[in-house]
Short mmCIF file of C-alpha atoms and ligand atoms in Angstrom, two decimals:
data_model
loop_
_atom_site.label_atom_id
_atom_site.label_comp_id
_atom_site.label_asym_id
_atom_site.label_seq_id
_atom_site.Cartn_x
_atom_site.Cartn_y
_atom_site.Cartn_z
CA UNK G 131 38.08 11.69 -13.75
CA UNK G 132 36.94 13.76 -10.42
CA UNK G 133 39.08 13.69 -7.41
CA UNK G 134 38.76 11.17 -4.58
CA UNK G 135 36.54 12.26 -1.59
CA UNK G 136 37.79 10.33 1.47
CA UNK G 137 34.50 11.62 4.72
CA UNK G 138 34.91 10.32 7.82
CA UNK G 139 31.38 9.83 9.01
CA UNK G 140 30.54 9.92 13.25
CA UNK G 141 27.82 8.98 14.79
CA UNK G 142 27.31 9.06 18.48
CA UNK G 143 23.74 10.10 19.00
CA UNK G 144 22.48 7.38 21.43
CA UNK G 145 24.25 4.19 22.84
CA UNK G 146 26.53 3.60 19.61
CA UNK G 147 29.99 5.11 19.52
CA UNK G 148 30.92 4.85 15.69
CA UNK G 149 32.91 5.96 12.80
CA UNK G 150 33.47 4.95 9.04
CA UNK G 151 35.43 6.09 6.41
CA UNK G 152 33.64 6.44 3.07
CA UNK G 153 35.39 6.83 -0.20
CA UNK G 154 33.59 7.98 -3.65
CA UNK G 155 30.26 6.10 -1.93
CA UNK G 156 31.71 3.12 -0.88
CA UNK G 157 33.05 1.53 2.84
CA UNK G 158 36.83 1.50 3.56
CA UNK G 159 35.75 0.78 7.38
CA UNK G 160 33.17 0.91 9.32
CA UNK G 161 33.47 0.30 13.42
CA UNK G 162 30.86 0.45 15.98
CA UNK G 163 31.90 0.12 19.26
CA UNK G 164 28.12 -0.96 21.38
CA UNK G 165 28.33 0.39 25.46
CA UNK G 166 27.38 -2.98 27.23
CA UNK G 167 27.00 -0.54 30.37
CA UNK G 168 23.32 0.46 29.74
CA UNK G 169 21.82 -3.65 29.98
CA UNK G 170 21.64 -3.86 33.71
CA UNK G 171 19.78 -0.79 33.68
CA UNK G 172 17.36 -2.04 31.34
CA UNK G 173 17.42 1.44 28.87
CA UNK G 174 19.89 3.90 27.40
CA UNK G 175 20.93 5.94 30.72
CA UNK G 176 21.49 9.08 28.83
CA UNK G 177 24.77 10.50 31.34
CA UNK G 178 26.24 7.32 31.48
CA UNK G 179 26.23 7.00 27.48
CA UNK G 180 27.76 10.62 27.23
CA UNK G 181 30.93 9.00 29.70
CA UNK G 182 30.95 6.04 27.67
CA UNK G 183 31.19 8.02 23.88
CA UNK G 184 34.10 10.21 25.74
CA UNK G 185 35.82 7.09 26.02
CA UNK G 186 35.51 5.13 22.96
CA UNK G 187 35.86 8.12 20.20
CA UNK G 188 39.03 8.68 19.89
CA UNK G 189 39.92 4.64 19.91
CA UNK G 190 37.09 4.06 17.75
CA UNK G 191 38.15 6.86 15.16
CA UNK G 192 41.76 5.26 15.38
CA UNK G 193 40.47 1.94 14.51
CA UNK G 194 38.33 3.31 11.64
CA UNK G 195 41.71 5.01 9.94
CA UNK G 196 43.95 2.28 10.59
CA UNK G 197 41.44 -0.34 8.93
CA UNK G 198 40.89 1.88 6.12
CA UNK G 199 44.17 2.08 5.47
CA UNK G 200 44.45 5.19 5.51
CA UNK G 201 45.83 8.94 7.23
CA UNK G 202 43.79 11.26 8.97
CA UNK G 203 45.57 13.42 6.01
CA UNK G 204 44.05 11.97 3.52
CA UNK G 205 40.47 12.72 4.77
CA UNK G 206 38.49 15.34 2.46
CA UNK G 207 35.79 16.48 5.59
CA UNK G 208 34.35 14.95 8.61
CA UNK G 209 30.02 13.90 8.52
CA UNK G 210 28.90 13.99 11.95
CA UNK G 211 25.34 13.63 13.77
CA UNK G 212 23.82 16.90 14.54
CA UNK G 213 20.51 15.15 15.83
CA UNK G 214 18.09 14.16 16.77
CA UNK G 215 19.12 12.06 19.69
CA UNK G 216 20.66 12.39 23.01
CA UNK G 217 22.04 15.86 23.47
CA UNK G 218 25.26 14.61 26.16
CA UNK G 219 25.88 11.99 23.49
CA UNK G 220 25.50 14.25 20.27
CA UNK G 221 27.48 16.80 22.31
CA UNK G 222 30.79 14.04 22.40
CA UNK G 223 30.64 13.77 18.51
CA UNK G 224 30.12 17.37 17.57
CA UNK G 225 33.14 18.70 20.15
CA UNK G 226 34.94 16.23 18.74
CA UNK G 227 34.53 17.10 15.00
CA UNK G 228 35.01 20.22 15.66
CA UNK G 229 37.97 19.85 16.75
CA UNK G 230 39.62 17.77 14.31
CA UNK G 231 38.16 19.81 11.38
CA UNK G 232 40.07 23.10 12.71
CA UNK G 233 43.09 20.99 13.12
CA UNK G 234 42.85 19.31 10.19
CA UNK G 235 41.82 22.41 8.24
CA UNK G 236 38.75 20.51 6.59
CA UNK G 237 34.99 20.89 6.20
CA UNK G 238 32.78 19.70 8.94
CA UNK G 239 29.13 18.13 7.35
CA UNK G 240 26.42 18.14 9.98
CA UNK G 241 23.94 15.16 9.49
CA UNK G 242 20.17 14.26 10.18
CA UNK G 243 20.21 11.12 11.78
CA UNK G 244 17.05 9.72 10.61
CA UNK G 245 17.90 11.11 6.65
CA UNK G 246 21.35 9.21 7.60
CA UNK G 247 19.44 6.18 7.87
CA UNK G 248 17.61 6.95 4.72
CA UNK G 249 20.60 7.51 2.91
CA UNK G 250 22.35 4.16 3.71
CA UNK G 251 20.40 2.95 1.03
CA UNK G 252 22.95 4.58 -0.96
CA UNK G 253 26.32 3.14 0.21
CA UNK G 254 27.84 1.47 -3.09
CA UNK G 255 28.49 -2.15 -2.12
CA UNK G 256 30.21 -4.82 -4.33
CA UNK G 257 27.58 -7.69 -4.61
CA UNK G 258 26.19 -8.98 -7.67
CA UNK G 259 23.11 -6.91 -8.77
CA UNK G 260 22.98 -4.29 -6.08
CA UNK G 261 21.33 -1.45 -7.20
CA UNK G 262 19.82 1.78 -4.85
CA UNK G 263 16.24 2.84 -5.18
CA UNK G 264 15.23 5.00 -7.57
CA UNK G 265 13.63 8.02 -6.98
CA UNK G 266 10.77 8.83 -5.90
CA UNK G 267 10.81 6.40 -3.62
CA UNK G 268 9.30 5.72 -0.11
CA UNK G 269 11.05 4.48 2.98
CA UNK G 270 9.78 3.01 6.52
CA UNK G 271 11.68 4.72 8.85
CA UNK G 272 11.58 2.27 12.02
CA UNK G 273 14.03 2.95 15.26
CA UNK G 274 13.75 3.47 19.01
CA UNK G 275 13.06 7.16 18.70
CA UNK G 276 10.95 7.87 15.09
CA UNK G 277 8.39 5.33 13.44
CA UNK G 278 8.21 7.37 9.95
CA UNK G 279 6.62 7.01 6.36
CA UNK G 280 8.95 9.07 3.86
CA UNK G 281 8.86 10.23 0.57
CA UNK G 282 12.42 10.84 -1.00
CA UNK G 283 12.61 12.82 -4.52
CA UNK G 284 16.35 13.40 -4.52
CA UNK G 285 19.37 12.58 -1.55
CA UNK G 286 18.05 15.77 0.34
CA UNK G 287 14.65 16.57 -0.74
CA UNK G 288 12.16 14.45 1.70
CA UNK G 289 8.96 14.76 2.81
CA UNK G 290 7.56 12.70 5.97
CA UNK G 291 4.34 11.82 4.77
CA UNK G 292 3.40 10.24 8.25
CA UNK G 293 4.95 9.09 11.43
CA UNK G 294 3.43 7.43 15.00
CA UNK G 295 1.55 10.06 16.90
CA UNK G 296 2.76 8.01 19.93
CA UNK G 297 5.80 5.56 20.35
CA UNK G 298 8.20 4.31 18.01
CA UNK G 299 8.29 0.72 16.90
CA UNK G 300 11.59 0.04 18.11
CA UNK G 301 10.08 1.36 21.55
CA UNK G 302 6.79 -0.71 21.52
CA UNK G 303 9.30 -3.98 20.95
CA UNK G 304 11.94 -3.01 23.92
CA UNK G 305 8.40 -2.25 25.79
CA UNK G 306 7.31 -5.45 25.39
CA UNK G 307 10.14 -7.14 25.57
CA UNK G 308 10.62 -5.22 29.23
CA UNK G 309 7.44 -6.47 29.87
CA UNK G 310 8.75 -10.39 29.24
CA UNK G 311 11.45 -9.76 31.29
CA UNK G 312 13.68 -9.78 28.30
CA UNK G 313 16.63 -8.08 28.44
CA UNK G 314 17.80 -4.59 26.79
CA UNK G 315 17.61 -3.77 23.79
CA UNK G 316 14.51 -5.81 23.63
CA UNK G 317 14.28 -6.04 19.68
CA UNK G 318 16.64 -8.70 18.78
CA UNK G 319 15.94 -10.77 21.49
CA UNK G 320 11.19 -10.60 20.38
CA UNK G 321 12.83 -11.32 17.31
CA UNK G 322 14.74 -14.33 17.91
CA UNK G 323 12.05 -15.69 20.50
CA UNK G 324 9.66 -15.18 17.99
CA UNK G 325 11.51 -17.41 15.57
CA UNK G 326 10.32 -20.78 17.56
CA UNK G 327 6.76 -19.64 18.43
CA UNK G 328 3.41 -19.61 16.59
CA UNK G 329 2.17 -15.97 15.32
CA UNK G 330 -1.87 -16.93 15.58
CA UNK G 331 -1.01 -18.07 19.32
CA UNK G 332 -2.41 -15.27 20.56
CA UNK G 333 -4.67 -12.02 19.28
CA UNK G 334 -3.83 -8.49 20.15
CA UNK G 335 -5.98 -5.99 18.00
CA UNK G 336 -4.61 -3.03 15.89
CA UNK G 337 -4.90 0.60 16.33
CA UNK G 338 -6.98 2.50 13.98
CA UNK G 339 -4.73 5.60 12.96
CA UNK G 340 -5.79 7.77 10.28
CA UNK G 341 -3.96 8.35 7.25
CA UNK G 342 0.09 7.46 7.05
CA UNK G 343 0.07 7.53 10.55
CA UNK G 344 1.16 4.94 13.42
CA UNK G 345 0.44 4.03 17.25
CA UNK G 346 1.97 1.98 19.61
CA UNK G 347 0.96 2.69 22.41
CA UNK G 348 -2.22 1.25 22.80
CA UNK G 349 -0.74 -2.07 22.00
CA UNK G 350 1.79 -1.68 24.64
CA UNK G 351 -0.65 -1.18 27.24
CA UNK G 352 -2.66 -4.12 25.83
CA UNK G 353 0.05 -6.47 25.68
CA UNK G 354 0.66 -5.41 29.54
CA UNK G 355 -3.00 -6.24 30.92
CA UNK G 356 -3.24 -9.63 28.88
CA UNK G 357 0.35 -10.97 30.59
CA UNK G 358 -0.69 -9.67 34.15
CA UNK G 359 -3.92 -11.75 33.41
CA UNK G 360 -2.24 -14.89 32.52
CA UNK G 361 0.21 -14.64 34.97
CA UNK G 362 -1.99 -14.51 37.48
CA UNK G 363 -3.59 -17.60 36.50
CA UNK G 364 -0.29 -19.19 35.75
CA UNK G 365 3.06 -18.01 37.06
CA UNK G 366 4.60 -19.78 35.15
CA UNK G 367 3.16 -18.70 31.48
CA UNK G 368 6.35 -16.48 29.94
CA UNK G 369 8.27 -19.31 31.05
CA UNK G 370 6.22 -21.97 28.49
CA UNK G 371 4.47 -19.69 26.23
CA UNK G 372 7.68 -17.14 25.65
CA UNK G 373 7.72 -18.33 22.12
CA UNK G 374 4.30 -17.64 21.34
CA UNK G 375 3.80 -14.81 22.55
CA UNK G 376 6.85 -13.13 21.03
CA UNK G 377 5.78 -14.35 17.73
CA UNK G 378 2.32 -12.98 18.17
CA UNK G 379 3.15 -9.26 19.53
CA UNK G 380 5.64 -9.64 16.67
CA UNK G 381 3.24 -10.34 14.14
CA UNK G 382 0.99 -7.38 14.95
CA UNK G 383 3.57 -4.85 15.43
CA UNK G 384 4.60 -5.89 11.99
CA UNK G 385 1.48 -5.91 9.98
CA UNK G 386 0.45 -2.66 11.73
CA UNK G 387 4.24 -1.09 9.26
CA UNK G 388 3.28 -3.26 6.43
CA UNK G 389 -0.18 -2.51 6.50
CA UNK G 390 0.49 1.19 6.22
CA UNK G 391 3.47 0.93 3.91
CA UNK G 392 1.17 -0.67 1.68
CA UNK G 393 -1.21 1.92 1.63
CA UNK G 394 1.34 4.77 1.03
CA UNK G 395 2.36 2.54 -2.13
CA UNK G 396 -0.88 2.60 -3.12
CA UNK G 397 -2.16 5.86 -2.33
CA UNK G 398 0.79 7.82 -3.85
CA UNK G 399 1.54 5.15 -6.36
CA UNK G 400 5.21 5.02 -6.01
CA UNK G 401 6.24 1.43 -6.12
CA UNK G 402 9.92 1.49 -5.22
CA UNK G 403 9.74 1.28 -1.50
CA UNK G 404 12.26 0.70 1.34
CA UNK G 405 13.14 0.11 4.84
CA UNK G 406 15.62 1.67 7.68
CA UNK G 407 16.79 2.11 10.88
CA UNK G 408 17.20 -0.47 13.43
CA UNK G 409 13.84 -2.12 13.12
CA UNK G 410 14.40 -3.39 9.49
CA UNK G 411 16.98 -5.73 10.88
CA UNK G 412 14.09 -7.44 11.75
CA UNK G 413 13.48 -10.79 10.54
CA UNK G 414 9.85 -11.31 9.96
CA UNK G 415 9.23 -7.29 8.98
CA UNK G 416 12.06 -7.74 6.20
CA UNK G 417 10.10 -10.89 4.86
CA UNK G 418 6.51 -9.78 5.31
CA UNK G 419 7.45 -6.39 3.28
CA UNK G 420 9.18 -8.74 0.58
CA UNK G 421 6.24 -11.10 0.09
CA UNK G 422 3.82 -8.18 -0.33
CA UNK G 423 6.16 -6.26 -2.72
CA UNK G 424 6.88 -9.27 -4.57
CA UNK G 425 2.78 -10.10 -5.07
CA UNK G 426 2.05 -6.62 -6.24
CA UNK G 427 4.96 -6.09 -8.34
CA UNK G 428 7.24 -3.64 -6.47
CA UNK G 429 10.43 -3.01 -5.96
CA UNK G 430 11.99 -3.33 -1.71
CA UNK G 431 15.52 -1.97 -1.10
CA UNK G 432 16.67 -3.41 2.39
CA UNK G 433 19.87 -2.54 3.66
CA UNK G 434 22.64 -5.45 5.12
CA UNK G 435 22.00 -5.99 9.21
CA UNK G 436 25.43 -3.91 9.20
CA UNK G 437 23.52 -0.59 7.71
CA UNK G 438 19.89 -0.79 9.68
CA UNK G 439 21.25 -0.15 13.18
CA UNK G 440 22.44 2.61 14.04
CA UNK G 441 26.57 3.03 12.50
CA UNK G 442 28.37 5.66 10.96
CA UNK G 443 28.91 4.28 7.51
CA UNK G 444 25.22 5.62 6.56
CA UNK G 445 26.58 9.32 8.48
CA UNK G 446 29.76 8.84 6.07
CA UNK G 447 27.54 8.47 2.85
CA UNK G 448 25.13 11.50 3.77
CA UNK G 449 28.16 14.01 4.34
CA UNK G 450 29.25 12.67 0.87
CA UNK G 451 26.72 13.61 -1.05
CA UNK G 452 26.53 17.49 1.16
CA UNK G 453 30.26 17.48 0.54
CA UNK G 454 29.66 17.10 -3.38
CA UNK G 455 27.18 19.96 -3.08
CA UNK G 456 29.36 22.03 -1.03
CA UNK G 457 27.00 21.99 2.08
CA UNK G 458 29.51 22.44 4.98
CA UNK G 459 28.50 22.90 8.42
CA UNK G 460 30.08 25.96 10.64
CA UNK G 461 31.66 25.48 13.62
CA UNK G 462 29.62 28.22 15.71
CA UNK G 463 26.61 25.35 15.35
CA UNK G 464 25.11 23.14 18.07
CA UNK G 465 23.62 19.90 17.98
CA UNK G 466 19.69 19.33 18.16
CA UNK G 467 18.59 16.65 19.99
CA UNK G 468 14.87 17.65 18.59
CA UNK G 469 16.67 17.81 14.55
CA UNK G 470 13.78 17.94 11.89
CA UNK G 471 13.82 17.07 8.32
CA UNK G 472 11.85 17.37 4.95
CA UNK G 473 8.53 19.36 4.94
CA UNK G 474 5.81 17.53 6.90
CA UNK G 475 2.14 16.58 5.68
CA UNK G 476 0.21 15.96 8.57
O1 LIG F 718 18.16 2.79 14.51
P1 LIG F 718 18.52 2.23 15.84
O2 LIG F 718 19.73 1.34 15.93
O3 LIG F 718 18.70 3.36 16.90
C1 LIG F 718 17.86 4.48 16.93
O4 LIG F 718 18.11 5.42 16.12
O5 LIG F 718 16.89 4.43 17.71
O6 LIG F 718 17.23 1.44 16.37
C2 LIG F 718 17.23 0.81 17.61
C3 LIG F 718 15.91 0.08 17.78
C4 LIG F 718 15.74 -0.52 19.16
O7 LIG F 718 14.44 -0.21 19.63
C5 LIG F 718 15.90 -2.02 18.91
O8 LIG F 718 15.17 -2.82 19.81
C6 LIG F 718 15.33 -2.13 17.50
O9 LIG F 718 15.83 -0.99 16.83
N1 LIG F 718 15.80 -3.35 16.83
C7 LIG F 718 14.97 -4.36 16.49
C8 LIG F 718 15.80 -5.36 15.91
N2 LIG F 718 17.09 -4.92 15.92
C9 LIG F 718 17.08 -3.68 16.49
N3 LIG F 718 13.65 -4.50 16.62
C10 LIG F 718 13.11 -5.65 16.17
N4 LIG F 718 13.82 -6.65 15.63
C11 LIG F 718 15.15 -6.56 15.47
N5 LIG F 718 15.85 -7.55 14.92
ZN1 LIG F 719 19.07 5.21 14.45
#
């Protein structure tokens, strides 16, 4: 039997301060500690979220350990975010990696954040008939900062087939929701609006985007001129249409991802797909993507709420599979708030 490889995974590359502990694949902890300072402010204000990850790492790397169960000791290497993201806040998690791998005398494993999310597909988890994708597979990357159509062959051989020329998904819903007068982060809060309203309430039309490709923007600045119109007529029409129109923004920002996601399956012919990154905690895209994969015959691989938002168990998993392969990171490196991955067709 191989030895036991306990990673501690970190991930502080935007407004989450987080840390897991992953042994052979699977979740001893994983603890997220959100900064409530960035709501009245509408947006992630980059300086105050590097304070904030200062102050919550080394508590929230305590609290990881101690629910674990286990000593910083017993820990085999430390998986951190190199990028992309916010440089002051990927700066907090790679200083303090650093650090604890030359005191600890242990490999440091320096992490893509958006293959991260990939990967969380494959954190082992105990429920009846889980199973992770097989490859090649495809995967709708969908956060605040990438909108992304992947191909994966093996845990670190990707290819980004296409990916919004403009905005990111997760953007074009906290736009919107901005626009409501919803508060920050606007996702969750379309979502759960949307929940009571009626989808056909209102039309908004989509982009045409060549190929694998995606834009937001377009919509945004639609879904801005039709409220100003109504609003004008009636002051008063977020207030008694706020339903509605969630549910109908929601609808097309949704069937824009399936639409494409669809075509990818089609076009390449791979038929086990998946989603990730914050956007697939989304309700309606998780269900939309599951009736059309379940009426052509695919397989969908959706990872629990807990795994779609950013968190560190999914950073854990990835430095894993780099520390099985004997990928370590040096400590001369920086982090990349820019970080690519995979070859790109465009
Ligand atoms: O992956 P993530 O946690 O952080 C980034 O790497 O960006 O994604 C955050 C994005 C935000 O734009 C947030 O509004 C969106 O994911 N989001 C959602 C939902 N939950 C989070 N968007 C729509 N519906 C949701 N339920
Ligand atoms: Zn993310």
């Amino acid at each position: 039997m191989s030895p036991t490889v306990t990673i501690l995974g970190i991930e502080s590359s935007c407004d989450e301060t987080a840390a897991a502990v992953i042994r052979d694949g699977k979740v001893l902890a994983n603890i997220i500690a959100n900064q409530k300072v960035h709501e009245q402010y509408g947006g992630v204000v980059p300086e105050l979220a590097s304070r904030a990850h200062q102050a919550n790492i080394v508590p929230v790397v305590a609290t990881a350990l101690k629910t674990a169960g286990i000593t910083k000791n017993e820990l085999n290497g430390i998986a951190y975010t190199r990028g992309p993201g916010l440089l002051g806040s990927l700066l907090v998690g790679t200083s303090f990696t650093k650090g604890l791998s030359m005191g600890l005398d242990i490999p440091m494993l320096e992490v893509n954040h958006m293959q991260a999310h990939i990967l969380a597909h494959f954190i082992e988890r105990e429920e009846m008939g889980w199973k992770a994708p097989e490859f090649p597979f495809l995967c709708l990357t969908v956060s605040g900062g990438h909108t992304q159509i992947v191909r994966i062959d093996s845990h670190f051989d990707m290819e980004i087939l296409g990916q919004t020329i403009d905005d990111a998904a997760g953007e074009a819903f906290d736009k919107v929701a901005k626009i409501m007068g919803l508060p920050y982060p606007g996702g969750p809060n379309i979502d759960r609006m949307a929940r009571e309203g009626d989808p056909h309430a209102f039309n908004f039309t989509e982009p045409a985007v060549d190929g694998f490709n995606f834009s937001f923007s377009g919509l945004k600045t639609a879904f801005l001129y039709f409220l100003r119109k109504e609003v004008k007529a009636d002051p008063d029409f977020i207030e008694k249409r706020g339903p509605d129109i969630a549910a109908s923004i929601q609808r097309v920002i949704v069937q824009i991802l399936v639409k494409k996601m669809v075509y990818a399956a089609k076009t390449t012919g791979i038929t086990e797909l998946s989603i990730a990154g914050g956007v697939s905690a989304n309700k309606e895209l998780r269900k939309t993507l599951a009736d059309e994969a379940h009426s052509q015959g695919w397989n969908l691989y959706i990872p629990p709420f807990e795994y779609c938002t950013d968190n560190a168990a999914m950073v854990g998993i990835t430095g894993y599979f780099q520390f099985l392969k004997g990928q370590f990171a040096t400590q001369d490196l920086t982090p990349s708030a820019r970080l690519q991955f995979g070859k790109k067709v465009t």
